[in-house]
Coordinates of C-alpha atoms and ligand atoms in Angstrom, one line a residue:
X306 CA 3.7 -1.5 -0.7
X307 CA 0.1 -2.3 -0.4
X308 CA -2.2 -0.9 -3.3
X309 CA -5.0 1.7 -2.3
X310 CA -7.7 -1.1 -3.5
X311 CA -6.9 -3.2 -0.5
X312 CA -6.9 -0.3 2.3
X313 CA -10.4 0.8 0.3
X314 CA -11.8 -2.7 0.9
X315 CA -10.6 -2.7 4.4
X316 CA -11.8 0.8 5.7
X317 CA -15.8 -0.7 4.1
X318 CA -15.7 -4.0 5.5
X319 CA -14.4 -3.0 8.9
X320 CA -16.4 0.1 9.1
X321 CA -13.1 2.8 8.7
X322 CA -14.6 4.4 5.6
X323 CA -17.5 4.5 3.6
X324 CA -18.8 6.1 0.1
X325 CA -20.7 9.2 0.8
X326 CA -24.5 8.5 -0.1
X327 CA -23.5 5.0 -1.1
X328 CA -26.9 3.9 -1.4
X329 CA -27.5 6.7 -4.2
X330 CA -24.5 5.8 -6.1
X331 CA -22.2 7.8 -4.3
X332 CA -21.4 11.3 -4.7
X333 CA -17.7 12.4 -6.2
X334 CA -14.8 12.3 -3.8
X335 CA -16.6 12.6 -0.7
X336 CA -16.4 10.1 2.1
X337 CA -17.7 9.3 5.6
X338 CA -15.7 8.0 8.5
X339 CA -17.8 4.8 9.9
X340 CA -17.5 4.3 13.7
X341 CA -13.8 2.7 13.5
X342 CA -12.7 5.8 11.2
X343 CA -14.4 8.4 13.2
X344 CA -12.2 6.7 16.5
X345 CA -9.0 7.3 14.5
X346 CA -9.4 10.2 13.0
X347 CA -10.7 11.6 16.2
X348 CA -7.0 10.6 17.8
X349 CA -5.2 12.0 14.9
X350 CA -6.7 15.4 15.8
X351 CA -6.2 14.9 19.1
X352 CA -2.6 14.0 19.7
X353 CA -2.0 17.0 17.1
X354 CA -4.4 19.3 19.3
X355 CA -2.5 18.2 21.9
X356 CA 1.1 18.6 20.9
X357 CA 1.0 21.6 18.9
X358 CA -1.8 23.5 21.1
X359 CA -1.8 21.8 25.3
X360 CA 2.2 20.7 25.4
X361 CA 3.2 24.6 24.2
X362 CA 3.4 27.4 25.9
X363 CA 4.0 29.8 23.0
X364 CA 1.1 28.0 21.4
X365 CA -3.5 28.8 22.0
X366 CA -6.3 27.5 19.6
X367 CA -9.1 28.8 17.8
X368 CA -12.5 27.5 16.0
X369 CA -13.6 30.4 13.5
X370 CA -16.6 29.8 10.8
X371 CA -16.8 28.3 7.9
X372 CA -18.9 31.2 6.2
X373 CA -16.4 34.5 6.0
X374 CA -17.3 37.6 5.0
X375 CA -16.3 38.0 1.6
X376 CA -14.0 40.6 1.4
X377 CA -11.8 37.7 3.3
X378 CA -11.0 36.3 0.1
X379 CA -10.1 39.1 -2.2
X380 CA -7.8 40.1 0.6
X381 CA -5.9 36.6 0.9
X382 CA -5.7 36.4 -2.8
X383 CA -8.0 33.3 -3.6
X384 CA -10.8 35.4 -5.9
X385 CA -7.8 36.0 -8.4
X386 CA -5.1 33.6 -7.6
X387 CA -6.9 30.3 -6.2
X388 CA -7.6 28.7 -9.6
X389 CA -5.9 25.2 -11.5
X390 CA -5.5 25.1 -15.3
X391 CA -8.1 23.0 -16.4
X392 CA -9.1 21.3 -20.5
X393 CA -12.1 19.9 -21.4
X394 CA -11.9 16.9 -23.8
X395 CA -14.5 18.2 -26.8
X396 CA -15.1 14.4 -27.5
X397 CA -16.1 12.8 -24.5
X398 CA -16.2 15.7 -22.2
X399 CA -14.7 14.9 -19.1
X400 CA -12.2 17.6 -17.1
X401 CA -8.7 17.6 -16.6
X402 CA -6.1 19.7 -14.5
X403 CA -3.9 20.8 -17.4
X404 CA -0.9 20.5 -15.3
X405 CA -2.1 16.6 -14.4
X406 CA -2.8 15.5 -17.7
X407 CA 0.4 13.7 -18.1
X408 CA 0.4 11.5 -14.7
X409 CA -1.5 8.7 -15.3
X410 CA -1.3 6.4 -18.2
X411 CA -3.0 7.8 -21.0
X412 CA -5.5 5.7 -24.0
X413 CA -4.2 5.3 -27.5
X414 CA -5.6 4.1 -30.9
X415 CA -2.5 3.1 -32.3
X416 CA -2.3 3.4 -36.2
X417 CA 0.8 0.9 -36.7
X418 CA -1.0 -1.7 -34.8
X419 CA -4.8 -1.1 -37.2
X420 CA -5.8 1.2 -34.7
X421 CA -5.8 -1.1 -31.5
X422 CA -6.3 -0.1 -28.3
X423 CA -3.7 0.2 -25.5
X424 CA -3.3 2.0 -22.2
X425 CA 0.5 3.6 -22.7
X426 CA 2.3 4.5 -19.2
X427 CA 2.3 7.7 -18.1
X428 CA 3.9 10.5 -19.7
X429 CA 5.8 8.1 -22.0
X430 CA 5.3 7.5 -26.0
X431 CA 3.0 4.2 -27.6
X432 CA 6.2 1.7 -27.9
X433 CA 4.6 0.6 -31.2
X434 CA 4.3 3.9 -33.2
X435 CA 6.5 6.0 -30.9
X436 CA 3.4 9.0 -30.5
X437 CA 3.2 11.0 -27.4
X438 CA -0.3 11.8 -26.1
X439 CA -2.2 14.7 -28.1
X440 CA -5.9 13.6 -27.2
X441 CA -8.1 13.1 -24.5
X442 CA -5.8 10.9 -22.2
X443 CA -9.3 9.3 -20.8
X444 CA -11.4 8.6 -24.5
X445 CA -8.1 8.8 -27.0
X446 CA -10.7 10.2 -29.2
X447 CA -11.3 14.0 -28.6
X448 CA -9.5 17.1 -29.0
X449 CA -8.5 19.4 -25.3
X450 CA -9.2 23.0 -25.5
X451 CA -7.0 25.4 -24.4
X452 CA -6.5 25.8 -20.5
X453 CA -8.4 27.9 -18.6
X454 CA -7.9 29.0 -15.2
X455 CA -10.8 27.6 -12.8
X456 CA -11.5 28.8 -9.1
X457 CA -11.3 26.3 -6.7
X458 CA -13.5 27.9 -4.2
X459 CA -17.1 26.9 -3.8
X460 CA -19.6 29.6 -4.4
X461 CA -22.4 29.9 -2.5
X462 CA -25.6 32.7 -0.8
X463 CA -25.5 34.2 2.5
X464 CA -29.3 34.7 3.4
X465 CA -32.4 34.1 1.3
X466 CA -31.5 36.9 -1.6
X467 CA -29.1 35.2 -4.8
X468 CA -27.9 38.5 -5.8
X469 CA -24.5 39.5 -6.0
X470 CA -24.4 41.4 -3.0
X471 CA -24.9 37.9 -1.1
X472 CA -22.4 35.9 -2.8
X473 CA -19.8 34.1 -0.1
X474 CA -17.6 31.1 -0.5
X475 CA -17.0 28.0 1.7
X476 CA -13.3 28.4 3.2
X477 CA -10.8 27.0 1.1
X478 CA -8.2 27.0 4.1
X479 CA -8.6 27.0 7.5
X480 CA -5.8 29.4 7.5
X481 CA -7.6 33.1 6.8
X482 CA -9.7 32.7 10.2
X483 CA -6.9 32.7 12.0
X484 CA -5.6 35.8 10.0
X485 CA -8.6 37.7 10.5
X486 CA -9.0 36.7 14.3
X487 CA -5.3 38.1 14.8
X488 CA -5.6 41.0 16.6
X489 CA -8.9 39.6 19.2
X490 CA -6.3 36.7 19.8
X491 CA -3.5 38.8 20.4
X492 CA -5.7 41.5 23.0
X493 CA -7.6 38.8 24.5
X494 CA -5.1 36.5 25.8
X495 CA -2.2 39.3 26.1
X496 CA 0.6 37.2 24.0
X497 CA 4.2 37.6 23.3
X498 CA 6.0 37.0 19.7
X499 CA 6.5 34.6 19.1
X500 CA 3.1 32.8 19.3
X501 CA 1.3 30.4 17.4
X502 CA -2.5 30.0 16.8
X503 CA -3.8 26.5 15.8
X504 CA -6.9 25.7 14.3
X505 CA -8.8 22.2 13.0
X506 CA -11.6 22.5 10.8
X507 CA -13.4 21.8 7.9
X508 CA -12.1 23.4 4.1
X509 CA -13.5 22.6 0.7
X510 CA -12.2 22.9 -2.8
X511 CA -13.8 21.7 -6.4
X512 CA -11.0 20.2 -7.2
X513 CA -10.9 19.2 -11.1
X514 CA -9.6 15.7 -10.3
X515 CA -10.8 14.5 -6.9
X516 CA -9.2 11.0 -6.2
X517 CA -7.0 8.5 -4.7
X518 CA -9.4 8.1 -1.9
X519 CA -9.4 10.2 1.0
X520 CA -6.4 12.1 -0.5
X521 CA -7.7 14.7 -2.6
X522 CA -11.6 15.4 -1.9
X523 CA -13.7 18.6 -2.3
X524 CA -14.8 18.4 1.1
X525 CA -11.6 18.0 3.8
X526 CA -10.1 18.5 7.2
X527 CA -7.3 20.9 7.8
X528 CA -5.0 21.1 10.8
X529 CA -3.3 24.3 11.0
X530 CA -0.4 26.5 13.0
X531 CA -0.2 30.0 11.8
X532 CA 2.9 30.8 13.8
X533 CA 3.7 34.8 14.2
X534 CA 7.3 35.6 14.4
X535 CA 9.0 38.8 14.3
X536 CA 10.3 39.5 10.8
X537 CA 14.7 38.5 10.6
X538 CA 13.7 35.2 12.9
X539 CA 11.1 33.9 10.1
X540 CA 13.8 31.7 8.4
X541 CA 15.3 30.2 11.7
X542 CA 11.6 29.5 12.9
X543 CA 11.0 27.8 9.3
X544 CA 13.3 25.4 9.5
X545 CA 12.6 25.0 13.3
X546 CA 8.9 24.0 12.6
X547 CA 9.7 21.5 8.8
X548 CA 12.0 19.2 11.7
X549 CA 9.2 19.5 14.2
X550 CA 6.3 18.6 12.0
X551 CA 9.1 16.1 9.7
X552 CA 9.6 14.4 13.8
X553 CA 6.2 14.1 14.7
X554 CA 5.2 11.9 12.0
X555 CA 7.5 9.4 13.0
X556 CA 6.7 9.6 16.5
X557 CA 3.1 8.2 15.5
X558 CA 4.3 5.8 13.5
X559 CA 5.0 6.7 10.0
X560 CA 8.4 4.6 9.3
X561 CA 11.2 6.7 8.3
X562 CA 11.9 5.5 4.7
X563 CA 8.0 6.3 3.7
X564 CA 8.4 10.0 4.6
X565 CA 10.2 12.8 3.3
X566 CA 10.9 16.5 2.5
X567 CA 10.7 18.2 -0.8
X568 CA 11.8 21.8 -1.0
X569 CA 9.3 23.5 -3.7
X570 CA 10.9 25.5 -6.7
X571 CA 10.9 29.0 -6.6
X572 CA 7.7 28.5 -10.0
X573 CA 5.5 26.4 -8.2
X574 CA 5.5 29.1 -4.7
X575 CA 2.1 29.7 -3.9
X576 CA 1.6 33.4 -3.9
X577 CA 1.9 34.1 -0.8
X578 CA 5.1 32.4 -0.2
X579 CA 8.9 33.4 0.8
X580 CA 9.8 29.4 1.0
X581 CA 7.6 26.1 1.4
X582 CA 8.6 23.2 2.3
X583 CA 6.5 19.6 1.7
X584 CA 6.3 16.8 4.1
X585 CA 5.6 13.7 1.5
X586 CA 4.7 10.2 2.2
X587 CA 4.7 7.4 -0.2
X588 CA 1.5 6.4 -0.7
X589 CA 0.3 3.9 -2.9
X590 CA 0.3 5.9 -5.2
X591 CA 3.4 7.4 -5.1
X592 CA 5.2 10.1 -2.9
X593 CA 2.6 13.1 -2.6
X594 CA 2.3 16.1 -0.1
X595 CA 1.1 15.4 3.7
X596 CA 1.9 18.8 4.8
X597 CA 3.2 22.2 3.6
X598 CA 5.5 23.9 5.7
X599 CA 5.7 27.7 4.6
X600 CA 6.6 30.6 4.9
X601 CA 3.6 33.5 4.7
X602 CA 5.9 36.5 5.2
X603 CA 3.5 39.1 6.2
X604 CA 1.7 38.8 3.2
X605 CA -1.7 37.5 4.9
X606 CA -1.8 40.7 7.8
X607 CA -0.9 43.0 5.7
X608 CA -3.6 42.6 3.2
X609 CA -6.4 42.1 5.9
X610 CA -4.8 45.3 7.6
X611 CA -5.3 47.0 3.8
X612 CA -8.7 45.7 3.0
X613 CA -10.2 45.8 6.6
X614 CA -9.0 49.2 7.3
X615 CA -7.6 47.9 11.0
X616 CA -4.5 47.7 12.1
X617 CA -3.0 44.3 12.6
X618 CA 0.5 45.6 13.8
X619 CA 2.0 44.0 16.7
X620 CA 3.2 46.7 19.5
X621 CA 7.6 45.6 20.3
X622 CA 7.7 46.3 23.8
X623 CA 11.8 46.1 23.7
X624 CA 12.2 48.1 20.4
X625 CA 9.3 50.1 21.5
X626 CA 8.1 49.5 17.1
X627 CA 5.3 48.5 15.5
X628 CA 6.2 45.6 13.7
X629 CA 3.6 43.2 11.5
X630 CA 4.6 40.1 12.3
X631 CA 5.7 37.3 9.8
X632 CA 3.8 33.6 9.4
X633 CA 5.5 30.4 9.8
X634 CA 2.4 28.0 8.5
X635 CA 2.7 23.8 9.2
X636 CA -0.3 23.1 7.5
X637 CA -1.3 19.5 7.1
X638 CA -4.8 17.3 5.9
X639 CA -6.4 15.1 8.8
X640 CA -7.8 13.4 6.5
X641 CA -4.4 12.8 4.4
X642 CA -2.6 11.8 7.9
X643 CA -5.6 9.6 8.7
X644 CA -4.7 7.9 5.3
X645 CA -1.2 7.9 5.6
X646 CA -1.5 6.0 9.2
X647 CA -3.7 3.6 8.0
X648 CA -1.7 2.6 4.9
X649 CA 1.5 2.9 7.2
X650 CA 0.1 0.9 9.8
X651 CA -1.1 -2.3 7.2
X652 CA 0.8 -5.4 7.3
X653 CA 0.3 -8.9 5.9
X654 CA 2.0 -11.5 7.5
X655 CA 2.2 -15.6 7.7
X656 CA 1.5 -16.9 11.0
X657 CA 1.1 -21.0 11.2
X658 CA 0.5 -20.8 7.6
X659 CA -2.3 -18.7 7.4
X660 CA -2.4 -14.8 6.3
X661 CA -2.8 -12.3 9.1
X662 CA -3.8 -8.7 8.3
X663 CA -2.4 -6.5 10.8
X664 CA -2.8 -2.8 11.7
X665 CA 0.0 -1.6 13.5
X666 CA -1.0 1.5 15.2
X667 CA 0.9 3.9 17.5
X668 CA -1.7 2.6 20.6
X669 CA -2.9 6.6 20.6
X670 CA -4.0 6.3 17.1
X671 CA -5.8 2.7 17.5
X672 CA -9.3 3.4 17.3
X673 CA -10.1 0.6 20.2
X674 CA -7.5 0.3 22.6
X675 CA -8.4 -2.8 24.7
X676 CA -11.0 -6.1 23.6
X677 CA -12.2 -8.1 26.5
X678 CA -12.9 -11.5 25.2
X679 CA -14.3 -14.5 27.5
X680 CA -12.6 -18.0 26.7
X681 CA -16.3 -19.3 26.7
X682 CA -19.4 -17.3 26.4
X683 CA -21.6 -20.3 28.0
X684 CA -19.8 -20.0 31.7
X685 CA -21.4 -16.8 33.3
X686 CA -19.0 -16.5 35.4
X687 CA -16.1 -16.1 32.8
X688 CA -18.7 -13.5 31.0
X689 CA -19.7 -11.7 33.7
X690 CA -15.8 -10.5 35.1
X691 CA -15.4 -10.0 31.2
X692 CA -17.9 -7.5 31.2
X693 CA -16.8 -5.9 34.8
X694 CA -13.2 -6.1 33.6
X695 CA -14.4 -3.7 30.3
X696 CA -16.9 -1.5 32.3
X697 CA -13.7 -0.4 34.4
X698 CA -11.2 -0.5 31.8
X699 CA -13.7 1.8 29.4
X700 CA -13.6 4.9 31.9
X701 CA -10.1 5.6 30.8
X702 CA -9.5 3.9 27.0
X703 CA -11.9 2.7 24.6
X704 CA -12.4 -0.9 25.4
X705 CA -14.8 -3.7 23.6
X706 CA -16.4 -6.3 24.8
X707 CA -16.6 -9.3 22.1
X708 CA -17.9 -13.0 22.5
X709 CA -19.1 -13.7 18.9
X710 CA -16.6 -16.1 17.6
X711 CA -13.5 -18.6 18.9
X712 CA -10.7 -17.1 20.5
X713 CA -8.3 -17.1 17.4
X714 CA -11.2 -15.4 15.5
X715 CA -11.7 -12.7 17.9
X716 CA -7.6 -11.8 18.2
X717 CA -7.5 -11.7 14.3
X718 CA -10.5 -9.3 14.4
X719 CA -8.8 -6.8 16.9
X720 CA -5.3 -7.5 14.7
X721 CA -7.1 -6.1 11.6
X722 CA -8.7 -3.1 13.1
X723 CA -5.5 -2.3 14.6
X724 CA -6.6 -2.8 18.9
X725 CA -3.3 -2.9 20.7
X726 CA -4.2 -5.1 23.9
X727 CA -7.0 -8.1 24.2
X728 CA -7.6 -9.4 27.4
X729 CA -8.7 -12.8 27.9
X730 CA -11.0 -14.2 30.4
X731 CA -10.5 -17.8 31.0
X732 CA -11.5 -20.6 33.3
X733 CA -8.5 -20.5 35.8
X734 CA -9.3 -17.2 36.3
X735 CA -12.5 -17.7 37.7
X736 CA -11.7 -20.9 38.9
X737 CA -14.2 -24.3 38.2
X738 CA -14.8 -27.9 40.6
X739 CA -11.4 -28.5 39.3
X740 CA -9.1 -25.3 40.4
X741 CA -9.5 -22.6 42.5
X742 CA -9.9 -19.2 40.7
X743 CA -6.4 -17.3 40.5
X744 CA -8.2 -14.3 39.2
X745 CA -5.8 -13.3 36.6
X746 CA -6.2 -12.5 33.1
X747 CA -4.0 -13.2 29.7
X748 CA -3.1 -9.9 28.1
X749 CA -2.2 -10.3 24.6
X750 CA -0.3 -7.8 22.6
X751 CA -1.0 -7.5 19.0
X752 CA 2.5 -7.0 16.8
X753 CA 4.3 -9.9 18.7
X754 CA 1.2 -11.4 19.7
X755 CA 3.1 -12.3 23.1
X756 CA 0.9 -13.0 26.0
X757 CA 1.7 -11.9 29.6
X758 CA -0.8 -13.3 32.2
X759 CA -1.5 -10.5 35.0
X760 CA -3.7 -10.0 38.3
X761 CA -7.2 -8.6 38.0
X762 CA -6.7 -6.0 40.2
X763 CA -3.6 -5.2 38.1
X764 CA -5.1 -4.5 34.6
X765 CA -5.2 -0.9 34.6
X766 CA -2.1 0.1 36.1
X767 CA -0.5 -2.8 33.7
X768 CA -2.2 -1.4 30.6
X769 CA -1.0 1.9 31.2
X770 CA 2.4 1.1 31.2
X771 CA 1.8 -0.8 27.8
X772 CA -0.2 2.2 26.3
X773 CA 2.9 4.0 26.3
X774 CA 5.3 1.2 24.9
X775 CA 6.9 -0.7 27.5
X776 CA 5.6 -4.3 26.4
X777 CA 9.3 -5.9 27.0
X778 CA 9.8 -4.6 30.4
X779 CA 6.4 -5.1 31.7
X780 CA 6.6 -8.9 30.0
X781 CA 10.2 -9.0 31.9
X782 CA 9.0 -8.7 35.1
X783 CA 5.5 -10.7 34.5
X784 CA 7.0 -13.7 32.1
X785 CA 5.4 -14.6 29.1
X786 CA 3.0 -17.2 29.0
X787 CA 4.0 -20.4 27.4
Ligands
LIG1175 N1 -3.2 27.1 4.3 C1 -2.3 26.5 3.4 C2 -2.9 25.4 2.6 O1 -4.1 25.2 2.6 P1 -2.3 23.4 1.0 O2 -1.0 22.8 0.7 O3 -3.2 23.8 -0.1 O4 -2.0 24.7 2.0 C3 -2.6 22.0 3.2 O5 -3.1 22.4 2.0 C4 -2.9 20.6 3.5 O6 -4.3 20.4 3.4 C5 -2.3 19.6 2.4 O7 -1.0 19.3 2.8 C6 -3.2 18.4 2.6 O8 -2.8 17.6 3.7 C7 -4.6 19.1 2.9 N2 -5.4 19.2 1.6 C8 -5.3 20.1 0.7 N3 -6.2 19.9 -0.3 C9 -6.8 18.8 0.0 C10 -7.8 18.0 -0.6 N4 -8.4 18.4 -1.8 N5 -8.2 16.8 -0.1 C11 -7.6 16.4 1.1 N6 -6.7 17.1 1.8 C12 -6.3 18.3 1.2

């Protein structure tokens, strides 16, 4: 398993991710996607947009602000409920979740050993003196005080006045826009149950322990279904939706023994919910959550219907009843997927003796689809059909044009940012005093970095069928080249 320092160094050098206001120092937990990270993320959204929202019929989107009214949040719950346990150490003062404080090693001054330092494992005792951690796991010096609950939400003012009156919060969830924008849905586009309304925005959260990269951040994307059901069908569309969600991982990539389901214990339920359901991946740092899969119950309508003073029932046209419908939630991080196809996707491999870093991408996820590269960036002819062959090629993929290195240089660039296909111009194809032009082009694909050698006027149609996976039966019919 490859360790989060090396994917860090990666995203930086290859322009996937970058410290936020680097050049100040940074600023906690937040990150920005350079032009390579901005390309993948971008097709993470979209194949989920696509898939969950375009493929479905029972399925429409939605795009609601940021800045709710107020009320939105006493209604769902967050003002009171949305908080984590947190300690401060007296001694050094740094933060902790209370619930976290055990999960990564911890320091100790250890009194059998003169009072030497060591860094003990998490949650186990100092194998010299046999203690368990009291103190600050950070220092090993200062006292915790007692937990106290902390709101996650960020506070903030509507309009110029900071009074109470203006107070508002940035959304923790893209989740309560949907809630709120039930009944407009429901009128405007005349649906049936069941129905589903997606939505991909922006949430944030002061967590108490930002970390692991892009995995926990104050600052984050959500991508999320709230799927109304009639109530009695809300368990059978549960489980429907964990091995849709639990597929579609795996379908972009994510190998099966890095993913799996955990069933969350009746005490850790957020409030809202009947049953959840996590996807979890193992990332470097262990198995955490990529995606919660639960069930809402009514909970959410009901309160906005009680707060708001509207009715957010849903008219049964067989029973002739006014039902409120119950909420079937996928909710997953497209930041967290982002991460978890990246670190998926990472490979190291020996090739002739020297190291190649590989990023096997599904080809939907690859941030640049095709490199054009000329053999030789002196012969204007070979440049100049590179070019044309990339102009074309870019009005359907995201293609690259690249002549700054050698040949083997410029397919181990494309092999680390993950490009599926490169497509080298060479002398035969343009032909020299020597040979006449045959005006075909080597196609090279990156995870058997096979080569097939194919007709100009045959690129695009042959790309297409090696977009969607058929590299064996399109190098079948072509031959590889030797
Ligand atoms: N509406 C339900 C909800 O928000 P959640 O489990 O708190 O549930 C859903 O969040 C998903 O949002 C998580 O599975 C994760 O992918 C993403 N997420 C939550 N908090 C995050 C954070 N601090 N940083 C990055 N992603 C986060």
């Amino acid at each position: 398993m490859i360790d989060m320092d090396t994917i860090v160094s990666l995203c930086k050098r290859r322009g996937f991710i970058f410290q936020s206001s680097e050049i100040y120092g940074g600023t906690g937990s937040c990150w920005d996607y350079g032009p390579l990270g901005v390309e993948l993320k971008n097709n993470v959204k979209r194949a989920w947009w696509r898939d969950n929202v375009q493929l479905r019929p029972d399925m429409v989107g939605l795009d609601a602000s940021i800045l709710m009214h107020a009320a939105v949040w006493k209604a769902s719950g967050h003002l009171d409920h949305f908080t984590d346990p947190m300690v401060d150490c007296r001694g050094c003062q740094r933060r902790f979740r209370a619930d976290k404080l055990d999960e990564g090693e911890w320091v100790h001054y250890c009194a059998a050993t003169k009072g030497n330092k060591f860094m003990v494992p998490a949650g186990e005792p100092c194998k010299h003196c046999g203690a368990r951690r009291t103190l600050c796991p950070a220092c090993g010096k200062g006292g915790l005080t007692d937990a106290r609950q902390f709101n996650l939400m960020f506070k903030t003012f509507m309009g110029p006045v900071e009074d109470a009156a203006a107070v508002t919060y940035l959304r923790p969830e893209t989740a309560q826009g949907i809630f709120v924008n039930f009944d407009n849905v429901l009128q405007a586009m005349r649906l049936k149950l069941p129905f589903g309304i997606a939505q991909i925005g922006k949430a944030f959260r002061n967590e108490i322990t930002p970390g692991n990269f892009t995995f926990r951040t104050r600052e984050f994307e959500q991508m999320e279904i709230e799927y109304f059901v009639m109530p009695g069908t809300d368990e059978e569309w549960h489980q429907r939706w964990i091995d849709e969600r639990f597929a579609w991982y795996q379908e972009y990539g994510l190998r099966k023994e890095n993913i799996r389901l955990r069933e969350h214990e009746k005490d850790e339920l957020a409030h809202y919910a009947k049953r959840c359901a996590d996807i979890e991946y193992l990332f470097p740092m262990g198995w955490s959550e990529l995606e919660g899969i639960a069930n809402r119950t009514d909970f959410d309508l009901k309160q906005h219907s009680q707060f708001s003073g509207k009715s957010l029932e849903y008219f049964d046209e067989e029973s002739k009843q006014k039902v409120i419908p119950y909420v079937i939630e996928p909710s997953a991080g497209a930041d967290r997927s982002t991460l978890a196809f990246l670190v998926d996707a990472y490979h190291a491999e020996e090739v002739k003796g020297e190291k190649r870093v590989v990023l096997k991408f599904h080809p939907e996820l690859a941030p640049i689809k095709i490199a054009v590269l000329p053999l030789l960036k002196k012969n204007n002819q070979i440049v100049e059909t590179a070019k044309k062959i990339c102009a074309d090629l870019r009005r359907r993929w995201y293609a690259v044009y690249d002549d700054t290195a050698s040949i083997g240089r410029l397919y181990r660039r494309q092999d680390e940012i993950g490009t599926p296909f490169c497509v080298t111009v060479d002398v035969q194809t343009v032909g020299d005093a020597k040979a006449t032009a045959d005006q075909k082009v080597t196609i090279r694909g990156r995870d058997s970095m096979e080569q097939i050698r194919v007709p100009i006027s045959a690129v695009e149609a042959v790309i297409s069928d090696l977009m969607s996976g058929q590299w064996a039966a399109v190098a079948k019919q072509t031959g590889l080249v030797a």
